[in-house]
Amino acid sequence: MNKRILTFTIIAGLFISLTAFVSKNTQRPLEKPKTVFTIPEDVNTIFQNKCFDCHNVNADGEKSKKKLLIDKLPTLSKAKLIGKLDAISEVADEKEMPPEKFLAKYPEYTLTDDEAKRLSEWATAASDKMMK
Amino acid sequence: MKKKILYALLGTLIVIQFVPSGRPDNKPVSGSDIHEQMNVPGDVSTILTNACYDCHSQKVNYPWYASVAPVSFLVSSDVREGRENLDFSLWEKIPLKKKLKVLTEIGEEVEEGDMPLPVYPFLHPEAKLSQEDRELILNWTKQASEELLD
């Protein structure tokens, strides 16, 4: 009798571990590769201080919102996100933003060289990573 | 007095004809147009050719008045700037990331009615885009982007 219970336990144990093994292996490829898009702290600070006031869903201007919504970046399709990141690095490199006219009124929004460089490097690296 | 002004205007008009407009030539590169690089459906192709290619390609059709100053200045600068931002004829040379950026922007600007420039369809009625045309372009840009990422 004891032998029977032992055999049963062993078989059951084997079976359970086998199903666990199989399900683990079949589930893996089904899991969608989650590409969680996160903005590093220091980049986010630059965004918050220099860009966000015009480029968020609740901002006033229409044109700035059409071009870029920072708070919507994580919801974009991969293709669009790469496109936007490329635009960000281009704009940062050329210091096209914030607009000159705006800076005449609010000079405190001017991107420093370091900030522009950081934004551009981050955007380039992030989009490179997404294309792999 | 009125005559004098008229003469002055006429004189100016004649003189500015001798100012070179620097009209950009067409320099197509065989095999590098977007039509040769990607799948461009027929209806999309018609719109691109009719509404975009006069500034955004190396297949610009210059009408006769594009040689007359001051219109020539406007046309030349539009073509130069247009090609700088996007040249469908040199598609092959655009890096992949830039292609994705450009496609996103095409969708945005065409959807919003920012492109073609509102002045253009006045003399080119075939470039006037309907709402369906604009949606067609928008959907194509999304498709093309996905295709590029595959």
PDB file of C-alpha atoms in Angstrom:
ATOM      1  CA  MET A   1       0.000   0.000   0.000  1.00  0.00           C
ATOM      2  CA  ASN A   2       2.746   2.397   1.005  1.00  0.00           C
ATOM      3  CA  LYS A   3       4.539   1.567  -2.192  1.00  0.00           C
ATOM      4  CA  ARG A   4       1.447   2.451  -4.151  1.00  0.00           C
ATOM      5  CA  ILE A   5       1.135   5.814  -2.479  1.00  0.00           C
ATOM      6  CA  LEU A   6       4.818   6.456  -3.076  1.00  0.00           C
ATOM      7  CA  THR A   7       4.578   5.534  -6.772  1.00  0.00           C
ATOM      8  CA  PHE A   8       1.461   7.646  -7.106  1.00  0.00           C
ATOM      9  CA  THR A   9       3.129  10.602  -5.445  1.00  0.00           C
ATOM     10  CA  ILE A  10       6.178  10.280  -7.643  1.00  0.00           C
ATOM     11  CA  ILE A  11       4.111  10.038 -10.817  1.00  0.00           C
ATOM     12  CA  ALA A  12       1.918  12.933  -9.733  1.00  0.00           C
ATOM     13  CA  GLY A  13       4.987  14.965  -8.866  1.00  0.00           C
ATOM     14  CA  LEU A  14       6.553  14.205 -12.206  1.00  0.00           C
ATOM     15  CA  PHE A  15       3.339  15.070 -13.986  1.00  0.00           C
ATOM     16  CA  ILE A  16       2.983  18.395 -12.181  1.00  0.00           C
ATOM     17  CA  SER A  17       6.544  19.409 -12.815  1.00  0.00           C
ATOM     18  CA  LEU A  18       6.199  18.310 -16.420  1.00  0.00           C
ATOM     19  CA  THR A  19       3.082  20.450 -16.978  1.00  0.00           C
ATOM     20  CA  ALA A  20       4.792  23.339 -15.253  1.00  0.00           C
ATOM     21  CA  PHE A  21       7.780  22.868 -17.529  1.00  0.00           C
ATOM     22  CA  VAL A  22       5.667  22.601 -20.667  1.00  0.00           C
ATOM     23  CA  SER A  23       3.440  25.536 -19.815  1.00  0.00           C
ATOM     24  CA  LYS A  24       6.441  27.630 -18.954  1.00  0.00           C
ATOM     25  CA  ASN A  25       7.928  26.869 -22.306  1.00  0.00           C
ATOM     26  CA  THR A  26       4.785  27.365 -24.331  1.00  0.00           C
ATOM     27  CA  GLN A  27       3.831  30.535 -22.544  1.00  0.00           C
ATOM     28  CA  ARG A  28       7.060  32.303 -23.103  1.00  0.00           C
ATOM     29  CA  PRO A  29       6.754  32.985 -26.804  1.00  0.00           C
ATOM     30  CA  LEU A  30       3.136  34.009 -26.303  1.00  0.00           C
ATOM     31  CA  GLU A  31       4.095  36.724 -23.866  1.00  0.00           C
ATOM     32  CA  LYS A  32       4.208  39.975 -25.766  1.00  0.00           C
ATOM     33  CA  PRO A  33       7.602  41.580 -25.531  1.00  0.00           C
ATOM     34  CA  LYS A  34       6.711  44.563 -23.435  1.00  0.00           C
ATOM     35  CA  THR A  35       8.542  47.608 -24.637  1.00  0.00           C
ATOM     36  CA  VAL A  36       7.796  49.889 -21.756  1.00  0.00           C
ATOM     37  CA  PHE A  37       8.834  53.362 -22.741  1.00  0.00           C
ATOM     38  CA  THR A  38      10.197  55.297 -19.822  1.00  0.00           C
ATOM     39  CA  ILE A  39      11.868  58.661 -19.716  1.00  0.00           C
ATOM     40  CA  PRO A  40      14.905  58.874 -17.424  1.00  0.00           C
ATOM     41  CA  GLU A  41      14.680  61.251 -14.492  1.00  0.00           C
ATOM     42  CA  ASP A  42      17.146  63.863 -15.751  1.00  0.00           C
ATOM     43  CA  VAL A  43      15.593  63.980 -19.223  1.00  0.00           C
ATOM     44  CA  ASN A  44      12.173  64.265 -17.676  1.00  0.00           C
ATOM     45  CA  THR A  45      13.351  67.255 -15.652  1.00  0.00           C
ATOM     46  CA  ILE A  46      14.441  69.016 -18.837  1.00  0.00           C
ATOM     47  CA  PHE A  47      11.110  68.202 -20.462  1.00  0.00           C
ATOM     48  CA  GLN A  48       9.199  69.454 -17.435  1.00  0.00           C
ATOM     49  CA  ASN A  49      11.158  72.690 -17.164  1.00  0.00           C
ATOM     50  CA  LYS A  50      11.549  73.640 -20.781  1.00  0.00           C
ATOM     51  CA  CYS A  51       9.043  71.834 -23.012  1.00  0.00           C
ATOM     52  CA  PHE A  52       6.050  70.487 -21.142  1.00  0.00           C
ATOM     53  CA  ASP A  53       4.130  73.762 -20.721  1.00  0.00           C
ATOM     54  CA  CYS A  54       3.342  73.834 -24.447  1.00  0.00           C
ATOM     55  CA  HIS A  55       3.620  70.138 -25.284  1.00  0.00           C
ATOM     56  CA  ASN A  56       1.037  68.502 -23.022  1.00  0.00           C
ATOM     57  CA  VAL A  57      -2.559  67.470 -23.695  1.00  0.00           C
ATOM     58  CA  ASN A  58      -3.963  70.383 -21.714  1.00  0.00           C
ATOM     59  CA  ALA A  59      -1.756  73.096 -23.202  1.00  0.00           C
ATOM     60  CA  ASP A  60      -3.232  76.097 -25.002  1.00  0.00           C
ATOM     61  CA  GLY A  61      -1.399  76.225 -28.322  1.00  0.00           C
ATOM     62  CA  GLU A  62      -2.639  74.071 -31.174  1.00  0.00           C
ATOM     63  CA  LYS A  63       0.503  73.812 -33.256  1.00  0.00           C
ATOM     64  CA  SER A  64       2.744  72.724 -30.394  1.00  0.00           C
ATOM     65  CA  LYS A  65       0.255  70.032 -29.433  1.00  0.00           C
ATOM     66  CA  LYS A  66       0.015  68.755 -32.978  1.00  0.00           C
ATOM     67  CA  LYS A  67       3.765  68.349 -33.152  1.00  0.00           C
ATOM     68  CA  LEU A  68       4.459  66.726 -29.808  1.00  0.00           C
ATOM     69  CA  LEU A  69       2.616  65.646 -26.695  1.00  0.00           C
ATOM     70  CA  ILE A  70       5.158  64.548 -24.131  1.00  0.00           C
ATOM     71  CA  ASP A  71       2.565  62.913 -21.896  1.00  0.00           C
ATOM     72  CA  LYS A  72       1.300  60.862 -24.857  1.00  0.00           C
ATOM     73  CA  LEU A  73       4.684  59.553 -25.998  1.00  0.00           C
ATOM     74  CA  PRO A  74       4.285  56.152 -24.269  1.00  0.00           C
ATOM     75  CA  THR A  75       0.959  55.554 -26.056  1.00  0.00           C
ATOM     76  CA  LEU A  76       2.329  56.026 -29.584  1.00  0.00           C
ATOM     77  CA  SER A  77       2.954  53.190 -32.003  1.00  0.00           C
ATOM     78  CA  LYS A  78       6.547  52.099 -32.295  1.00  0.00           C
ATOM     79  CA  ALA A  79       6.932  53.708 -35.715  1.00  0.00           C
ATOM     80  CA  LYS A  80       5.516  57.030 -34.558  1.00  0.00           C
ATOM     81  CA  LEU A  81       7.543  57.024 -31.383  1.00  0.00           C
ATOM     82  CA  ILE A  82      10.772  56.507 -33.311  1.00  0.00           C
ATOM     83  CA  GLY A  83       9.724  59.314 -35.661  1.00  0.00           C
ATOM     84  CA  LYS A  84       9.030  61.663 -32.750  1.00  0.00           C
ATOM     85  CA  LEU A  85      12.282  60.791 -30.996  1.00  0.00           C
ATOM     86  CA  ASP A  86      14.144  61.528 -34.197  1.00  0.00           C
ATOM     87  CA  ALA A  87      12.394  64.882 -34.417  1.00  0.00           C
ATOM     88  CA  ILE A  88      13.291  65.649 -30.789  1.00  0.00           C
ATOM     89  CA  SER A  89      16.971  64.966 -31.347  1.00  0.00           C
ATOM     90  CA  GLU A  90      16.945  67.045 -34.526  1.00  0.00           C
ATOM     91  CA  VAL A  91      15.203  69.961 -32.841  1.00  0.00           C
ATOM     92  CA  ALA A  92      17.549  69.776 -29.847  1.00  0.00           C
ATOM     93  CA  ASP A  93      20.632  69.641 -32.076  1.00  0.00           C
ATOM     94  CA  GLU A  94      19.500  72.666 -34.048  1.00  0.00           C
ATOM     95  CA  LYS A  95      18.120  74.404 -30.931  1.00  0.00           C
ATOM     96  CA  GLU A  96      14.937  75.058 -32.870  1.00  0.00           C
ATOM     97  CA  MET A  97      12.942  74.880 -29.666  1.00  0.00           C
ATOM     98  CA  PRO A  98      11.737  76.645 -27.608  1.00  0.00           C
ATOM     99  CA  PRO A  99      10.838  79.134 -30.374  1.00  0.00           C
ATOM    100  CA  GLU A 100      12.873  82.336 -30.513  1.00  0.00           C
ATOM    101  CA  LYS A 101       9.799  84.529 -30.213  1.00  0.00           C
ATOM    102  CA  PHE A 102       8.727  82.707 -27.088  1.00  0.00           C
ATOM    103  CA  LEU A 103      12.190  83.006 -25.566  1.00  0.00           C
ATOM    104  CA  ALA A 104      12.195  86.761 -26.141  1.00  0.00           C
ATOM    105  CA  LYS A 105       9.350  86.889 -23.645  1.00  0.00           C
ATOM    106  CA  TYR A 106      10.394  84.020 -21.390  1.00  0.00           C
ATOM    107  CA  PRO A 107      14.181  83.721 -21.541  1.00  0.00           C
ATOM    108  CA  GLU A 108      14.198  81.354 -18.557  1.00  0.00           C
ATOM    109  CA  TYR A 109      12.989  78.583 -20.902  1.00  0.00           C
ATOM    110  CA  THR A 110      16.162  78.659 -23.005  1.00  0.00           C
ATOM    111  CA  LEU A 111      17.744  75.208 -23.427  1.00  0.00           C
ATOM    112  CA  THR A 112      21.307  75.196 -22.180  1.00  0.00           C
ATOM    113  CA  ASP A 113      23.943  73.485 -24.317  1.00  0.00           C
ATOM    114  CA  ASP A 114      24.122  70.628 -21.803  1.00  0.00           C
ATOM    115  CA  GLU A 115      20.369  70.167 -21.782  1.00  0.00           C
ATOM    116  CA  ALA A 116      20.172  70.162 -25.581  1.00  0.00           C
ATOM    117  CA  LYS A 117      22.983  67.631 -25.756  1.00  0.00           C
ATOM    118  CA  ARG A 118      21.390  65.365 -23.157  1.00  0.00           C
ATOM    119  CA  LEU A 119      17.994  65.472 -24.890  1.00  0.00           C
ATOM    120  CA  SER A 120      19.497  64.709 -28.262  1.00  0.00           C
ATOM    121  CA  GLU A 121      21.673  61.866 -26.987  1.00  0.00           C
ATOM    122  CA  TRP A 122      18.817  60.318 -25.084  1.00  0.00           C
ATOM    123  CA  ALA A 123      16.393  60.549 -28.019  1.00  0.00           C
ATOM    124  CA  THR A 124      18.936  59.050 -30.392  1.00  0.00           C
ATOM    125  CA  ALA A 125      19.805  56.195 -28.058  1.00  0.00           C
ATOM    126  CA  ALA A 126      16.167  55.455 -27.224  1.00  0.00           C
ATOM    127  CA  SER A 127      15.124  55.288 -30.868  1.00  0.00           C
ATOM    128  CA  ASP A 128      18.199  53.220 -31.790  1.00  0.00           C
ATOM    129  CA  LYS A 129      17.245  50.734 -29.101  1.00  0.00           C
ATOM    130  CA  MET A 130      13.722  50.476 -30.426  1.00  0.00           C
ATOM    131  CA  MET A 131      14.856  49.683 -33.938  1.00  0.00           C
ATOM    132  CA  LYS A 132      16.859  46.660 -32.879  1.00  0.00           C
TER     133      LYS A 132
ATOM    134  CA  MET B   1       1.884 111.377 -61.442  1.00  0.00           C
ATOM    135  CA  LYS B   2      -0.023 108.152 -61.988  1.00  0.00           C
ATOM    136  CA  LYS B   3       1.921 107.608 -65.194  1.00  0.00           C
ATOM    137  CA  LYS B   4       5.185 108.064 -63.360  1.00  0.00           C
ATOM    138  CA  ILE B   5       4.278 105.411 -60.816  1.00  0.00           C
ATOM    139  CA  LEU B   6       3.278 103.061 -63.588  1.00  0.00           C
ATOM    140  CA  TYR B   7       6.589 103.576 -65.373  1.00  0.00           C
ATOM    141  CA  ALA B   8       8.480 103.049 -62.140  1.00  0.00           C
ATOM    142  CA  LEU B   9       6.614  99.813 -61.510  1.00  0.00           C
ATOM    143  CA  LEU B  10       7.169  98.603 -65.058  1.00  0.00           C
ATOM    144  CA  GLY B  11      10.832  99.527 -64.818  1.00  0.00           C
ATOM    145  CA  THR B  12      11.238  97.616 -61.583  1.00  0.00           C
ATOM    146  CA  LEU B  13       9.486  94.613 -63.072  1.00  0.00           C
ATOM    147  CA  ILE B  14      11.859  94.613 -66.033  1.00  0.00           C
ATOM    148  CA  VAL B  15      14.935  95.095 -63.898  1.00  0.00           C
ATOM    149  CA  ILE B  16      14.115  92.255 -61.496  1.00  0.00           C
ATOM    150  CA  GLN B  17      13.894  89.868 -64.446  1.00  0.00           C
ATOM    151  CA  PHE B  18      17.674  90.044 -64.520  1.00  0.00           C
ATOM    152  CA  VAL B  19      18.011  88.978 -60.901  1.00  0.00           C
ATOM    153  CA  PRO B  20      18.701  85.249 -60.931  1.00  0.00           C
ATOM    154  CA  SER B  21      16.104  83.304 -58.956  1.00  0.00           C
ATOM    155  CA  GLY B  22      18.433  80.358 -58.439  1.00  0.00           C
ATOM    156  CA  ARG B  23      15.780  77.969 -59.613  1.00  0.00           C
ATOM    157  CA  PRO B  24      16.744  74.463 -58.460  1.00  0.00           C
ATOM    158  CA  ASP B  25      17.218  71.962 -61.288  1.00  0.00           C
ATOM    159  CA  ASN B  26      15.804  68.468 -61.368  1.00  0.00           C
ATOM    160  CA  LYS B  27      18.485  65.911 -60.636  1.00  0.00           C
ATOM    161  CA  PRO B  28      16.759  62.558 -60.320  1.00  0.00           C
ATOM    162  CA  VAL B  29      18.827  59.557 -59.225  1.00  0.00           C
ATOM    163  CA  SER B  30      17.776  56.342 -60.926  1.00  0.00           C
ATOM    164  CA  GLY B  31      16.241  53.795 -58.556  1.00  0.00           C
ATOM    165  CA  SER B  32      16.026  56.023 -55.503  1.00  0.00           C
ATOM    166  CA  ASP B  33      12.504  57.460 -55.831  1.00  0.00           C
ATOM    167  CA  ILE B  34      10.010  56.296 -53.198  1.00  0.00           C
ATOM    168  CA  HIS B  35       8.039  54.607 -55.998  1.00  0.00           C
ATOM    169  CA  GLU B  36      11.055  52.425 -56.689  1.00  0.00           C
ATOM    170  CA  GLN B  37      11.803  51.841 -53.013  1.00  0.00           C
ATOM    171  CA  MET B  38       8.438  51.102 -51.455  1.00  0.00           C
ATOM    172  CA  ASN B  39       4.957  49.938 -52.191  1.00  0.00           C
ATOM    173  CA  VAL B  40       3.010  53.039 -53.232  1.00  0.00           C
ATOM    174  CA  PRO B  41      -0.591  52.154 -54.178  1.00  0.00           C
ATOM    175  CA  GLY B  42      -1.919  53.743 -57.381  1.00  0.00           C
ATOM    176  CA  ASP B  43      -4.353  56.151 -55.735  1.00  0.00           C
ATOM    177  CA  VAL B  44      -1.722  57.333 -53.275  1.00  0.00           C
ATOM    178  CA  SER B  45       0.760  57.723 -56.092  1.00  0.00           C
ATOM    179  CA  THR B  46      -1.644  59.946 -58.032  1.00  0.00           C
ATOM    180  CA  ILE B  47      -2.039  62.247 -55.034  1.00  0.00           C
ATOM    181  CA  LEU B  48       1.685  62.397 -54.355  1.00  0.00           C
ATOM    182  CA  THR B  49       2.415  63.230 -57.986  1.00  0.00           C
ATOM    183  CA  ASN B  50      -0.342  65.811 -58.324  1.00  0.00           C
ATOM    184  CA  ALA B  51      -0.120  67.500 -54.952  1.00  0.00           C
ATOM    185  CA  CYS B  52       3.424  67.016 -53.609  1.00  0.00           C
ATOM    186  CA  TYR B  53       5.971  66.347 -56.333  1.00  0.00           C
ATOM    187  CA  ASP B  54       6.187  69.954 -57.547  1.00  0.00           C
ATOM    188  CA  CYS B  55       8.132  70.864 -54.407  1.00  0.00           C
ATOM    189  CA  HIS B  56       9.102  67.549 -52.820  1.00  0.00           C
ATOM    190  CA  SER B  57      10.878  65.749 -55.655  1.00  0.00           C
ATOM    191  CA  GLN B  58      13.350  65.952 -58.467  1.00  0.00           C
ATOM    192  CA  LYS B  59      10.452  65.873 -60.929  1.00  0.00           C
ATOM    193  CA  VAL B  60       9.305  69.463 -60.569  1.00  0.00           C
ATOM    194  CA  ASN B  61       7.172  70.743 -63.443  1.00  0.00           C
ATOM    195  CA  TYR B  62       7.911  74.438 -63.717  1.00  0.00           C
ATOM    196  CA  PRO B  63       5.081  76.341 -65.408  1.00  0.00           C
ATOM    197  CA  TRP B  64       6.025  79.275 -67.699  1.00  0.00           C
ATOM    198  CA  TYR B  65       5.265  81.876 -65.029  1.00  0.00           C
ATOM    199  CA  ALA B  66       7.787  80.257 -62.725  1.00  0.00           C
ATOM    200  CA  SER B  67      10.429  81.906 -64.889  1.00  0.00           C
ATOM    201  CA  VAL B  68       8.976  85.372 -64.389  1.00  0.00           C
ATOM    202  CA  ALA B  69      10.109  87.438 -61.416  1.00  0.00           C
ATOM    203  CA  PRO B  70       8.868  87.914 -58.742  1.00  0.00           C
ATOM    204  CA  VAL B  71       6.913  84.628 -58.984  1.00  0.00           C
ATOM    205  CA  SER B  72      10.184  82.853 -59.796  1.00  0.00           C
ATOM    206  CA  PHE B  73      11.608  83.900 -56.417  1.00  0.00           C
ATOM    207  CA  LEU B  74       8.656  82.421 -54.560  1.00  0.00           C
ATOM    208  CA  VAL B  75       8.657  79.180 -56.552  1.00  0.00           C
ATOM    209  CA  SER B  76      12.419  78.746 -56.208  1.00  0.00           C
ATOM    210  CA  SER B  77      12.388  79.212 -52.464  1.00  0.00           C
ATOM    211  CA  ASP B  78       9.383  76.900 -52.032  1.00  0.00           C
ATOM    212  CA  VAL B  79      11.039  74.138 -54.043  1.00  0.00           C
ATOM    213  CA  ARG B  80      14.338  74.554 -52.245  1.00  0.00           C
ATOM    214  CA  GLU B  81      12.727  74.462 -48.821  1.00  0.00           C
ATOM    215  CA  GLY B  82      10.364  71.662 -49.819  1.00  0.00           C
ATOM    216  CA  ARG B  83      13.190  69.419 -50.958  1.00  0.00           C
ATOM    217  CA  GLU B  84      15.207  70.196 -47.864  1.00  0.00           C
ATOM    218  CA  ASN B  85      12.428  68.855 -45.665  1.00  0.00           C
ATOM    219  CA  LEU B  86      11.466  65.944 -47.876  1.00  0.00           C
ATOM    220  CA  ASP B  87      12.540  64.764 -51.299  1.00  0.00           C
ATOM    221  CA  PHE B  88      10.550  61.774 -52.533  1.00  0.00           C
ATOM    222  CA  SER B  89      12.974  61.340 -55.437  1.00  0.00           C
ATOM    223  CA  LEU B  90      15.903  60.777 -53.091  1.00  0.00           C
ATOM    224  CA  TRP B  91      14.029  58.467 -50.721  1.00  0.00           C
ATOM    225  CA  GLU B  92      16.744  55.826 -50.757  1.00  0.00           C
ATOM    226  CA  LYS B  93      19.230  58.229 -49.197  1.00  0.00           C
ATOM    227  CA  ILE B  94      17.031  59.103 -46.202  1.00  0.00           C
ATOM    228  CA  PRO B  95      18.059  57.183 -43.043  1.00  0.00           C
ATOM    229  CA  LEU B  96      15.397  54.820 -41.691  1.00  0.00           C
ATOM    230  CA  LYS B  97      14.637  56.928 -38.616  1.00  0.00           C
ATOM    231  CA  LYS B  98      14.194  60.030 -40.729  1.00  0.00           C
ATOM    232  CA  LYS B  99      11.837  58.119 -42.990  1.00  0.00           C
ATOM    233  CA  LEU B 100       9.680  57.301 -39.980  1.00  0.00           C
ATOM    234  CA  LYS B 101       9.787  60.934 -38.892  1.00  0.00           C
ATOM    235  CA  VAL B 102       8.906  62.186 -42.343  1.00  0.00           C
ATOM    236  CA  LEU B 103       6.033  59.711 -42.746  1.00  0.00           C
ATOM    237  CA  THR B 104       4.596  60.768 -39.381  1.00  0.00           C
ATOM    238  CA  GLU B 105       4.834  64.405 -40.403  1.00  0.00           C
ATOM    239  CA  ILE B 106       3.271  63.789 -43.817  1.00  0.00           C
ATOM    240  CA  GLY B 107       0.294  62.217 -42.053  1.00  0.00           C
ATOM    241  CA  GLU B 108      -0.023  65.077 -39.576  1.00  0.00           C
ATOM    242  CA  GLU B 109       0.341  67.921 -42.048  1.00  0.00           C
ATOM    243  CA  VAL B 110      -1.887  66.449 -44.720  1.00  0.00           C
ATOM    244  CA  GLU B 111      -4.542  65.537 -42.176  1.00  0.00           C
ATOM    245  CA  GLU B 112      -4.536  69.042 -40.729  1.00  0.00           C
ATOM    246  CA  GLY B 113      -4.625  70.718 -44.140  1.00  0.00           C
ATOM    247  CA  ASP B 114      -1.214  72.355 -43.672  1.00  0.00           C
ATOM    248  CA  MET B 115       0.013  70.635 -46.818  1.00  0.00           C
ATOM    249  CA  PRO B 116      -0.099  71.207 -49.741  1.00  0.00           C
ATOM    250  CA  LEU B 117       0.544  74.882 -48.999  1.00  0.00           C
ATOM    251  CA  PRO B 118      -2.826  76.613 -49.450  1.00  0.00           C
ATOM    252  CA  VAL B 119      -1.445  78.823 -52.252  1.00  0.00           C
ATOM    253  CA  TYR B 120      -0.547  75.858 -54.434  1.00  0.00           C
ATOM    254  CA  PRO B 121      -4.006  74.486 -55.425  1.00  0.00           C
ATOM    255  CA  PHE B 122      -5.042  77.945 -56.720  1.00  0.00           C
ATOM    256  CA  LEU B 123      -3.055  77.361 -59.876  1.00  0.00           C
ATOM    257  CA  HIS B 124      -3.015  73.568 -59.621  1.00  0.00           C
ATOM    258  CA  PRO B 125      -6.613  72.468 -59.042  1.00  0.00           C
ATOM    259  CA  GLU B 126      -5.585  68.815 -59.277  1.00  0.00           C
ATOM    260  CA  ALA B 127      -3.709  69.346 -56.002  1.00  0.00           C
ATOM    261  CA  LYS B 128      -6.870  70.188 -54.098  1.00  0.00           C
ATOM    262  CA  LEU B 129      -7.327  67.294 -51.682  1.00  0.00           C
ATOM    263  CA  SER B 130     -10.687  66.007 -50.496  1.00  0.00           C
ATOM    264  CA  GLN B 131     -11.217  64.645 -47.016  1.00  0.00           C
ATOM    265  CA  GLU B 132     -11.001  61.112 -48.444  1.00  0.00           C
ATOM    266  CA  ASP B 133      -7.724  61.939 -50.158  1.00  0.00           C
ATOM    267  CA  ARG B 134      -6.314  63.170 -46.865  1.00  0.00           C
ATOM    268  CA  GLU B 135      -7.418  60.050 -45.030  1.00  0.00           C
ATOM    269  CA  LEU B 136      -5.973  57.882 -47.756  1.00  0.00           C
ATOM    270  CA  ILE B 137      -2.593  59.555 -47.329  1.00  0.00           C
ATOM    271  CA  LEU B 138      -2.767  59.324 -43.539  1.00  0.00           C
ATOM    272  CA  ASN B 139      -3.498  55.597 -43.652  1.00  0.00           C
ATOM    273  CA  TRP B 140      -0.801  55.001 -46.201  1.00  0.00           C
ATOM    274  CA  THR B 141       1.807  56.752 -44.007  1.00  0.00           C
ATOM    275  CA  LYS B 142       0.882  54.443 -41.125  1.00  0.00           C
ATOM    276  CA  GLN B 143       1.098  51.376 -43.334  1.00  0.00           C
ATOM    277  CA  ALA B 144       4.370  52.461 -44.875  1.00  0.00           C
ATOM    278  CA  SER B 145       5.896  53.062 -41.418  1.00  0.00           C
ATOM    279  CA  GLU B 146       4.931  49.593 -40.257  1.00  0.00           C
ATOM    280  CA  GLU B 147       6.343  48.161 -43.458  1.00  0.00           C
ATOM    281  CA  LEU B 148       9.641  49.911 -42.813  1.00  0.00           C
ATOM    282  CA  LEU B 149       9.872  48.471 -39.318  1.00  0.00           C
ATOM    283  CA  ASP B 150       9.166  44.882 -40.377  1.00  0.00           C
TER     284      ASP B 150
END
